Every structure is written in structure tokens, then in C-alpha cells.
């Protein structure tokens, strides 16, 4: 039972025994309870269905994520088809719930990968998720010039003299890669600039490197 799930279901009016027990037992959720109640009554009140306040989505998100909640402002009253607006409000709650359900998990590890003498302005963070059969990697790279035409950057994991390529990329920014080994077995992470030629081996210039 996570706080997000309990709060989302409570706001949606779908909290069962498990969620209510969590909201009563969890100190963080108890602190949010009066704010949750305020938003829940705003969501279910008649004024809400006449015209949902434009800030309501932000407020619901803030409530569920535990950030300080804004005060509930009285929505302006204007007659509209209430069924459509009820659907909008319900969709907000559902969308918030789905957003939480699909929020990516925190990485299992993260390491800084500085530039070498060949790329002294380059910096990167490498995040890794240890998964079945390998490791999912996300690189956030800054200060690395685009790879020259006819070349690509290649990301390597190394243990002694054994190098495993996790793939190639052409420019800095966010890069997603996958490799079929675990970092605990291949602790050194580094990047080379490789020419696109028939030589598939590691032959390029080392531009970023965690070392061991
Ligand atoms: Zn909680």
C-alpha cells in the first residue's frame, strides 16, 4: 500500500478498507488528511460540476504527491452541461492515478562520468536499472560536441580487458541504452568516439570515463 495509491483512491471516492486503514495509520497521510478532505469535497460539490476550477488538476496533483496544498478557491459559477464537466473532473482523478501508476522507479545506481582530456567540457550522469537479463541505462550528457560526420559515440562497460558495448549515440542530451550484463561485473563505464567503418572493435578516442 503506497501513499499515492491510498490518496488517489480516497480522492476518487473509491478507497476500500486497505486504503482507509493506511490513511489512518500512516503519519504522512494523516498530515495530508484535512487537505485531502477539502479537495475531495471540492471535487464532489455541486459548484465543481457546474464549472471545475482551472487549478483543480494542479491541486489534486499537489495533494497526492504530498506537496503543500493550495487553498481551494471558490469556482466561478456558470451553467454548463454538468455531465461533461463531471466527466472532466473524473478524468482528472483517473489521469492522476494513472500517472502515479506509470511513474518510473528510481534507478538502482547512479554515477558521474566526467570528460577526459579529449572532451574536457563534457559531464554526464549515468543511471542504471538492474533488470532481468541486463541493465537499462539512461545517460544525461552535457558539454559533449556532436559526433563528427562519419562517427558515433559508443558507450562501453569494462572489466579488465573485456569490453561490452551498450550502443551508440551521436549527440549530447538524454540517451537510453540497454546492455546484457550487470555493472557489478563490469564496473568501468566509458565512452569512445568511433569511426563508422568495417572495424567493429573498440578503436576510438576515449572521451568520457568513470575509471574503476
Ligand atoms: Zn501514507
PDB file of C-alpha atoms and ligand atoms in Angstrom:
ATOM      1  CA  UNK A   1       0.000   0.000   0.000  1.00  0.00           C
ATOM      2  CA  UNK A   2       1.629   3.207  -1.128  1.00  0.00           C
ATOM      3  CA  UNK A   3       0.680   6.717  -0.032  1.00  0.00           C
ATOM      4  CA  UNK A   4      -0.001   7.685  -3.670  1.00  0.00           C
ATOM      5  CA  UNK A   5      -2.461   4.865  -4.211  1.00  0.00           C
ATOM      6  CA  UNK A   6      -4.291   5.406  -0.940  1.00  0.00           C
ATOM      7  CA  UNK A   7      -4.613   9.170  -1.553  1.00  0.00           C
ATOM      8  CA  UNK A   8      -5.703   8.754  -5.177  1.00  0.00           C
ATOM      9  CA  UNK A   9      -8.420   6.247  -4.337  1.00  0.00           C
ATOM     10  CA  UNK A  10      -9.568   8.379  -1.417  1.00  0.00           C
ATOM     11  CA  UNK A  11      -9.902  11.463  -3.640  1.00  0.00           C
ATOM     12  CA  UNK A  12     -11.764   9.412  -6.223  1.00  0.00           C
ATOM     13  CA  UNK A  13     -14.152   8.167  -3.524  1.00  0.00           C
ATOM     14  CA  UNK A  14     -13.018   4.592  -4.157  1.00  0.00           C
ATOM     15  CA  UNK A  15     -10.994   3.956  -1.006  1.00  0.00           C
ATOM     16  CA  UNK A  16     -11.571   0.486   0.417  1.00  0.00           C
ATOM     17  CA  UNK A  17     -10.698  -0.909   3.847  1.00  0.00           C
ATOM     18  CA  UNK A  18      -6.996  -1.212   2.989  1.00  0.00           C
ATOM     19  CA  UNK A  19      -6.715   2.398   1.813  1.00  0.00           C
ATOM     20  CA  UNK A  20      -8.673   3.771   4.778  1.00  0.00           C
ATOM     21  CA  UNK A  21      -6.531   1.742   7.185  1.00  0.00           C
ATOM     22  CA  UNK A  22      -3.398   3.133   5.521  1.00  0.00           C
ATOM     23  CA  UNK A  23      -4.660   6.740   5.699  1.00  0.00           C
ATOM     24  CA  UNK A  24      -5.364   6.262   9.404  1.00  0.00           C
ATOM     25  CA  UNK A  25      -2.055   4.562  10.220  1.00  0.00           C
ATOM     26  CA  UNK A  26       0.441   6.487   8.029  1.00  0.00           C
ATOM     27  CA  UNK A  27       1.778   9.671   9.628  1.00  0.00           C
ATOM     28  CA  UNK A  28       2.468  11.367   6.256  1.00  0.00           C
ATOM     29  CA  UNK A  29      -1.076  10.669   5.075  1.00  0.00           C
ATOM     30  CA  UNK A  30      -2.594  11.800   8.393  1.00  0.00           C
ATOM     31  CA  UNK A  31      -0.829  15.151   7.887  1.00  0.00           C
ATOM     32  CA  UNK A  32      -2.471  15.460   4.442  1.00  0.00           C
ATOM     33  CA  UNK A  33      -5.893  14.287   5.582  1.00  0.00           C
ATOM     34  CA  UNK A  34      -7.606  17.649   6.053  1.00  0.00           C
ATOM     35  CA  UNK A  35      -6.249  18.889   2.710  1.00  0.00           C
ATOM     36  CA  UNK A  36      -7.469  15.673   1.085  1.00  0.00           C
ATOM     37  CA  UNK A  37     -10.912  16.184   2.584  1.00  0.00           C
ATOM     38  CA  UNK A  38     -11.056  19.777   1.335  1.00  0.00           C
ATOM     39  CA  UNK A  39     -10.164  18.751  -2.199  1.00  0.00           C
ATOM     40  CA  UNK A  40     -12.474  15.762  -2.114  1.00  0.00           C
ATOM     41  CA  UNK A  41     -15.444  17.932  -1.209  1.00  0.00           C
ATOM     42  CA  UNK A  42     -14.437  20.411  -3.933  1.00  0.00           C
ATOM     43  CA  UNK A  43     -14.407  17.520  -6.408  1.00  0.00           C
ATOM     44  CA  UNK A  44     -17.799  16.224  -5.319  1.00  0.00           C
ATOM     45  CA  UNK A  45     -19.558  19.544  -4.663  1.00  0.00           C
ATOM     46  CA  UNK A  46     -22.254  20.866  -6.983  1.00  0.00           C
ATOM     47  CA  UNK A  47     -20.288  24.037  -7.770  1.00  0.00           C
ATOM     48  CA  UNK A  48     -17.480  21.796  -9.032  1.00  0.00           C
ATOM     49  CA  UNK A  49     -19.763  20.152 -11.579  1.00  0.00           C
ATOM     50  CA  UNK A  50     -21.093  23.490 -12.768  1.00  0.00           C
ATOM     51  CA  UNK A  51     -17.563  24.588 -13.594  1.00  0.00           C
ATOM     52  CA  UNK A  52     -14.392  22.870 -12.432  1.00  0.00           C
ATOM     53  CA  UNK A  53     -11.859  25.413 -11.206  1.00  0.00           C
ATOM     54  CA  UNK A  54      -8.964  25.524 -13.698  1.00  0.00           C
ATOM     55  CA  UNK A  55      -6.405  24.989 -10.933  1.00  0.00           C
ATOM     56  CA  UNK A  56      -8.065  21.818  -9.677  1.00  0.00           C
ATOM     57  CA  UNK A  57      -5.750  19.434 -11.545  1.00  0.00           C
ATOM     58  CA  UNK A  58      -2.658  21.093 -10.048  1.00  0.00           C
ATOM     59  CA  UNK A  59      -4.257  20.947  -6.663  1.00  0.00           C
ATOM     60  CA  UNK A  60      -5.051  17.252  -6.935  1.00  0.00           C
ATOM     61  CA  UNK A  61      -1.519  16.507  -8.116  1.00  0.00           C
ATOM     62  CA  UNK A  62      -0.042  18.534  -5.238  1.00  0.00           C
ATOM     63  CA  UNK A  63      -2.267  16.757  -2.760  1.00  0.00           C
ATOM     64  CA  UNK A  64      -1.328  13.269  -3.888  1.00  0.00           C
ATOM     65  CA  UNK A  65       2.383  13.986  -4.208  1.00  0.00           C
ATOM     66  CA  UNK A  66       2.376  15.471  -0.704  1.00  0.00           C
ATOM     67  CA  UNK A  67       3.486  18.984  -1.664  1.00  0.00           C
ATOM     68  CA  UNK A  68       1.908  21.885   0.175  1.00  0.00           C
ATOM     69  CA  UNK A  69      -1.674  22.239  -0.983  1.00  0.00           C
ATOM     70  CA  UNK A  70      -3.066  25.476  -2.323  1.00  0.00           C
ATOM     71  CA  UNK A  71      -6.244  26.734  -0.750  1.00  0.00           C
ATOM     72  CA  UNK A  72      -9.392  25.686  -2.538  1.00  0.00           C
ATOM     73  CA  UNK A  73     -10.704  28.721  -4.360  1.00  0.00           C
ATOM     74  CA  UNK A  74     -14.420  29.026  -4.900  1.00  0.00           C
ATOM     75  CA  UNK A  75     -15.058  28.156  -8.543  1.00  0.00           C
ATOM     76  CA  UNK A  76     -16.959  30.714 -10.607  1.00  0.00           C
ATOM     77  CA  UNK A  77     -20.488  29.576 -11.239  1.00  0.00           C
ATOM     78  CA  UNK A  78     -21.569  29.289 -14.829  1.00  0.00           C
ATOM     79  CA  UNK A  79     -24.224  26.884 -16.055  1.00  0.00           C
ATOM     80  CA  UNK A  80     -22.852  24.212 -18.348  1.00  0.00           C
ATOM     81  CA  UNK A  81     -23.771  20.656 -19.154  1.00  0.00           C
ATOM     82  CA  UNK A  82     -22.901  19.020 -15.875  1.00  0.00           C
ATOM     83  CA  UNK A  83     -22.388  15.549 -17.298  1.00  0.00           C
ATOM     84  CA  UNK A  84     -19.475  16.715 -19.458  1.00  0.00           C
ATOM     85  CA  UNK A  85     -17.908  18.545 -16.531  1.00  0.00           C
ATOM     86  CA  UNK A  86     -18.364  15.626 -14.206  1.00  0.00           C
ATOM     87  CA  UNK A  87     -16.530  13.539 -16.799  1.00  0.00           C
ATOM     88  CA  UNK A  88     -13.717  16.117 -16.873  1.00  0.00           C
ATOM     89  CA  UNK A  89     -13.349  16.034 -13.096  1.00  0.00           C
ATOM     90  CA  UNK A  90     -13.449  12.231 -13.031  1.00  0.00           C
ATOM     91  CA  UNK A  91     -10.843  12.152 -15.804  1.00  0.00           C
ATOM     92  CA  UNK A  92      -8.551  14.375 -13.726  1.00  0.00           C
ATOM     93  CA  UNK A  93      -8.687  11.880 -10.877  1.00  0.00           C
ATOM     94  CA  UNK A  94      -8.185   8.921 -13.206  1.00  0.00           C
ATOM     95  CA  UNK A  95      -5.308  10.626 -15.063  1.00  0.00           C
ATOM     96  CA  UNK A  96      -3.585  11.449 -11.799  1.00  0.00           C
ATOM     97  CA  UNK A  97      -3.977   7.842 -10.706  1.00  0.00           C
ATOM     98  CA  UNK A  98      -2.573   6.506 -13.988  1.00  0.00           C
ATOM     99  CA  UNK A  99       0.315   8.968 -13.860  1.00  0.00           C
ATOM    100  CA  UNK A 100       1.288   7.621 -10.490  1.00  0.00           C
ATOM    101  CA  UNK A 101       0.918   4.013 -11.579  1.00  0.00           C
ATOM    102  CA  UNK A 102       3.315   4.565 -14.508  1.00  0.00           C
ATOM    103  CA  UNK A 103       5.873   6.776 -12.745  1.00  0.00           C
ATOM    104  CA  UNK A 104       9.257   5.150 -13.406  1.00  0.00           C
ATOM    105  CA  UNK A 105      11.010   3.597 -10.395  1.00  0.00           C
ATOM    106  CA  UNK A 106      14.154   5.199  -9.005  1.00  0.00           C
ATOM    107  CA  UNK A 107      17.402   3.923 -10.546  1.00  0.00           C
ATOM    108  CA  UNK A 108      19.331   1.182  -8.746  1.00  0.00           C
ATOM    109  CA  UNK A 109      22.538   3.163  -9.076  1.00  0.00           C
ATOM    110  CA  UNK A 110      23.835   6.444 -10.424  1.00  0.00           C
ATOM    111  CA  UNK A 111      27.380   7.544 -11.178  1.00  0.00           C
ATOM    112  CA  UNK A 112      29.079  10.639 -12.597  1.00  0.00           C
ATOM    113  CA  UNK A 113      31.097  10.152 -15.782  1.00  0.00           C
ATOM    114  CA  UNK A 114      33.484  13.076 -16.385  1.00  0.00           C
ATOM    115  CA  UNK A 115      35.038  14.088 -19.685  1.00  0.00           C
ATOM    116  CA  UNK A 116      38.638  13.140 -20.462  1.00  0.00           C
ATOM    117  CA  UNK A 117      41.353  15.401 -21.917  1.00  0.00           C
ATOM    118  CA  UNK A 118      39.760  14.733 -25.311  1.00  0.00           C
ATOM    119  CA  UNK A 119      36.451  16.321 -24.150  1.00  0.00           C
ATOM    120  CA  UNK A 120      37.254  18.384 -21.046  1.00  0.00           C
ATOM    121  CA  UNK A 121      33.910  20.268 -21.039  1.00  0.00           C
ATOM    122  CA  UNK A 122      31.840  17.069 -21.071  1.00  0.00           C
ATOM    123  CA  UNK A 123      29.924  15.921 -17.979  1.00  0.00           C
ATOM    124  CA  UNK A 124      27.395  13.134 -17.614  1.00  0.00           C
ATOM    125  CA  UNK A 125      25.360  11.233 -15.104  1.00  0.00           C
ATOM    126  CA  UNK A 126      24.656   7.572 -15.773  1.00  0.00           C
ATOM    127  CA  UNK A 127      21.629   5.966 -14.132  1.00  0.00           C
ATOM    128  CA  UNK A 128      21.158   2.200 -14.158  1.00  0.00           C
ATOM    129  CA  UNK A 129      18.260  -0.142 -13.510  1.00  0.00           C
ATOM    130  CA  UNK A 130      19.270  -3.754 -12.771  1.00  0.00           C
ATOM    131  CA  UNK A 131      16.784  -5.852 -14.724  1.00  0.00           C
ATOM    132  CA  UNK A 132      16.229  -9.449 -15.742  1.00  0.00           C
ATOM    133  CA  UNK A 133      18.998 -10.326 -18.207  1.00  0.00           C
ATOM    134  CA  UNK A 134      20.799  -6.997 -18.174  1.00  0.00           C
ATOM    135  CA  UNK A 135      20.840  -3.336 -17.292  1.00  0.00           C
ATOM    136  CA  UNK A 136      18.772  -0.428 -18.571  1.00  0.00           C
ATOM    137  CA  UNK A 137      20.851   2.748 -18.765  1.00  0.00           C
ATOM    138  CA  UNK A 138      19.980   6.428 -19.024  1.00  0.00           C
ATOM    139  CA  UNK A 139      22.740   8.903 -19.762  1.00  0.00           C
ATOM    140  CA  UNK A 140      22.340  12.637 -19.258  1.00  0.00           C
ATOM    141  CA  UNK A 141      25.206  14.245 -21.107  1.00  0.00           C
ATOM    142  CA  UNK A 142      26.180  17.924 -21.375  1.00  0.00           C
ATOM    143  CA  UNK A 143      29.136  19.729 -22.928  1.00  0.00           C
ATOM    144  CA  UNK A 144      29.949  16.992 -25.437  1.00  0.00           C
ATOM    145  CA  UNK A 145      30.112  18.209 -29.060  1.00  0.00           C
ATOM    146  CA  UNK A 146      28.053  16.358 -31.695  1.00  0.00           C
ATOM    147  CA  UNK A 147      29.884  13.385 -33.180  1.00  0.00           C
ATOM    148  CA  UNK A 148      31.569  14.423 -36.465  1.00  0.00           C
ATOM    149  CA  UNK A 149      30.022  13.114 -39.686  1.00  0.00           C
ATOM    150  CA  UNK A 150      31.049   9.506 -40.196  1.00  0.00           C
ATOM    151  CA  UNK A 151      31.497   8.891 -36.458  1.00  0.00           C
ATOM    152  CA  UNK A 152      29.383   7.933 -33.438  1.00  0.00           C
ATOM    153  CA  UNK A 153      29.930   7.825 -29.710  1.00  0.00           C
ATOM    154  CA  UNK A 154      29.907   4.331 -28.217  1.00  0.00           C
ATOM    155  CA  UNK A 155      29.187   3.503 -24.565  1.00  0.00           C
ATOM    156  CA  UNK A 156      31.192   0.659 -23.004  1.00  0.00           C
ATOM    157  CA  UNK A 157      31.155  -1.382 -19.798  1.00  0.00           C
ATOM    158  CA  UNK A 158      34.524  -2.871 -18.970  1.00  0.00           C
ATOM    159  CA  UNK A 159      36.002  -5.472 -16.646  1.00  0.00           C
ATOM    160  CA  UNK A 160      39.790  -5.699 -17.068  1.00  0.00           C
ATOM    161  CA  UNK A 161      40.329  -6.304 -20.800  1.00  0.00           C
ATOM    162  CA  UNK A 162      36.730  -7.344 -21.551  1.00  0.00           C
ATOM    163  CA  UNK A 163      34.636  -4.575 -23.124  1.00  0.00           C
ATOM    164  CA  UNK A 164      30.879  -4.806 -23.695  1.00  0.00           C
ATOM    165  CA  UNK A 165      29.195  -2.212 -25.914  1.00  0.00           C
ATOM    166  CA  UNK A 166      25.855  -0.816 -24.728  1.00  0.00           C
ATOM    167  CA  UNK A 167      25.218   1.003 -28.009  1.00  0.00           C
ATOM    168  CA  UNK A 168      25.949   4.225 -29.847  1.00  0.00           C
ATOM    169  CA  UNK A 169      24.665   7.806 -29.977  1.00  0.00           C
ATOM    170  CA  UNK A 170      25.505  10.933 -31.946  1.00  0.00           C
ATOM    171  CA  UNK A 171      24.862  13.892 -29.658  1.00  0.00           C
ATOM    172  CA  UNK A 172      24.684  15.001 -26.033  1.00  0.00           C
ATOM    173  CA  UNK A 173      21.364  15.090 -24.154  1.00  0.00           C
ATOM    174  CA  UNK A 174      19.367  12.200 -22.758  1.00  0.00           C
ATOM    175  CA  UNK A 175      20.344   8.809 -24.157  1.00  0.00           C
ATOM    176  CA  UNK A 176      18.629   5.499 -23.336  1.00  0.00           C
ATOM    177  CA  UNK A 177      20.672   2.321 -23.724  1.00  0.00           C
ATOM    178  CA  UNK A 178      20.469  -1.360 -22.791  1.00  0.00           C
ATOM    179  CA  UNK A 179      23.287  -3.814 -22.098  1.00  0.00           C
ATOM    180  CA  UNK A 180      23.078  -7.538 -21.377  1.00  0.00           C
ATOM    181  CA  UNK A 181      25.458  -7.517 -18.392  1.00  0.00           C
ATOM    182  CA  UNK A 182      25.415  -6.138 -14.834  1.00  0.00           C
ATOM    183  CA  UNK A 183      27.530  -3.196 -13.705  1.00  0.00           C
ATOM    184  CA  UNK A 184      28.758  -5.098 -10.643  1.00  0.00           C
ATOM    185  CA  UNK A 185      30.575  -7.393 -13.108  1.00  0.00           C
ATOM    186  CA  UNK A 186      31.684  -4.548 -15.424  1.00  0.00           C
ATOM    187  CA  UNK A 187      32.359  -1.597 -13.120  1.00  0.00           C
ATOM    188  CA  UNK A 188      34.085   0.814 -15.515  1.00  0.00           C
ATOM    189  CA  UNK A 189      31.783   2.918 -17.712  1.00  0.00           C
ATOM    190  CA  UNK A 190      33.224   4.943 -20.565  1.00  0.00           C
ATOM    191  CA  UNK A 191      32.559   6.458 -23.980  1.00  0.00           C
ATOM    192  CA  UNK A 192      34.672   6.423 -27.128  1.00  0.00           C
ATOM    193  CA  UNK A 193      34.317   8.268 -30.423  1.00  0.00           C
ATOM    194  CA  UNK A 194      34.272   5.555 -33.092  1.00  0.00           C
ATOM    195  CA  UNK A 195      34.574   5.891 -36.860  1.00  0.00           C
ATOM    196  CA  UNK A 196      31.780   4.226 -38.833  1.00  0.00           C
ATOM    197  CA  UNK A 197      33.901   1.682 -40.691  1.00  0.00           C
ATOM    198  CA  UNK A 198      34.279  -2.084 -41.017  1.00  0.00           C
ATOM    199  CA  UNK A 199      36.316  -2.254 -37.799  1.00  0.00           C
ATOM    200  CA  UNK A 200      33.797  -3.312 -35.131  1.00  0.00           C
ATOM    201  CA  UNK A 201      36.337  -3.382 -32.306  1.00  0.00           C
ATOM    202  CA  UNK A 202      36.963  -0.697 -29.741  1.00  0.00           C
ATOM    203  CA  UNK A 203      39.430   1.530 -31.564  1.00  0.00           C
ATOM    204  CA  UNK A 204      38.308   5.105 -30.955  1.00  0.00           C
ATOM    205  CA  UNK A 205      39.254   8.009 -28.728  1.00  0.00           C
ATOM    206  CA  UNK A 206      38.229   7.850 -25.073  1.00  0.00           C
ATOM    207  CA  UNK A 207      36.072  10.973 -24.407  1.00  0.00           C
ATOM    208  CA  UNK A 208      34.331  10.206 -21.073  1.00  0.00           C
ATOM    209  CA  UNK A 209      35.306   7.752 -18.341  1.00  0.00           C
ATOM    210  CA  UNK A 210      34.295   6.797 -14.802  1.00  0.00           C
ATOM    211  CA  UNK A 211      37.527   4.848 -14.320  1.00  0.00           C
ATOM    212  CA  UNK A 212      37.277   1.981 -11.836  1.00  0.00           C
TER     213      UNK A 212
HETATM  214 ZN1  LIG B   1       0.767   7.136   3.549  1.00  0.00          ZN
END
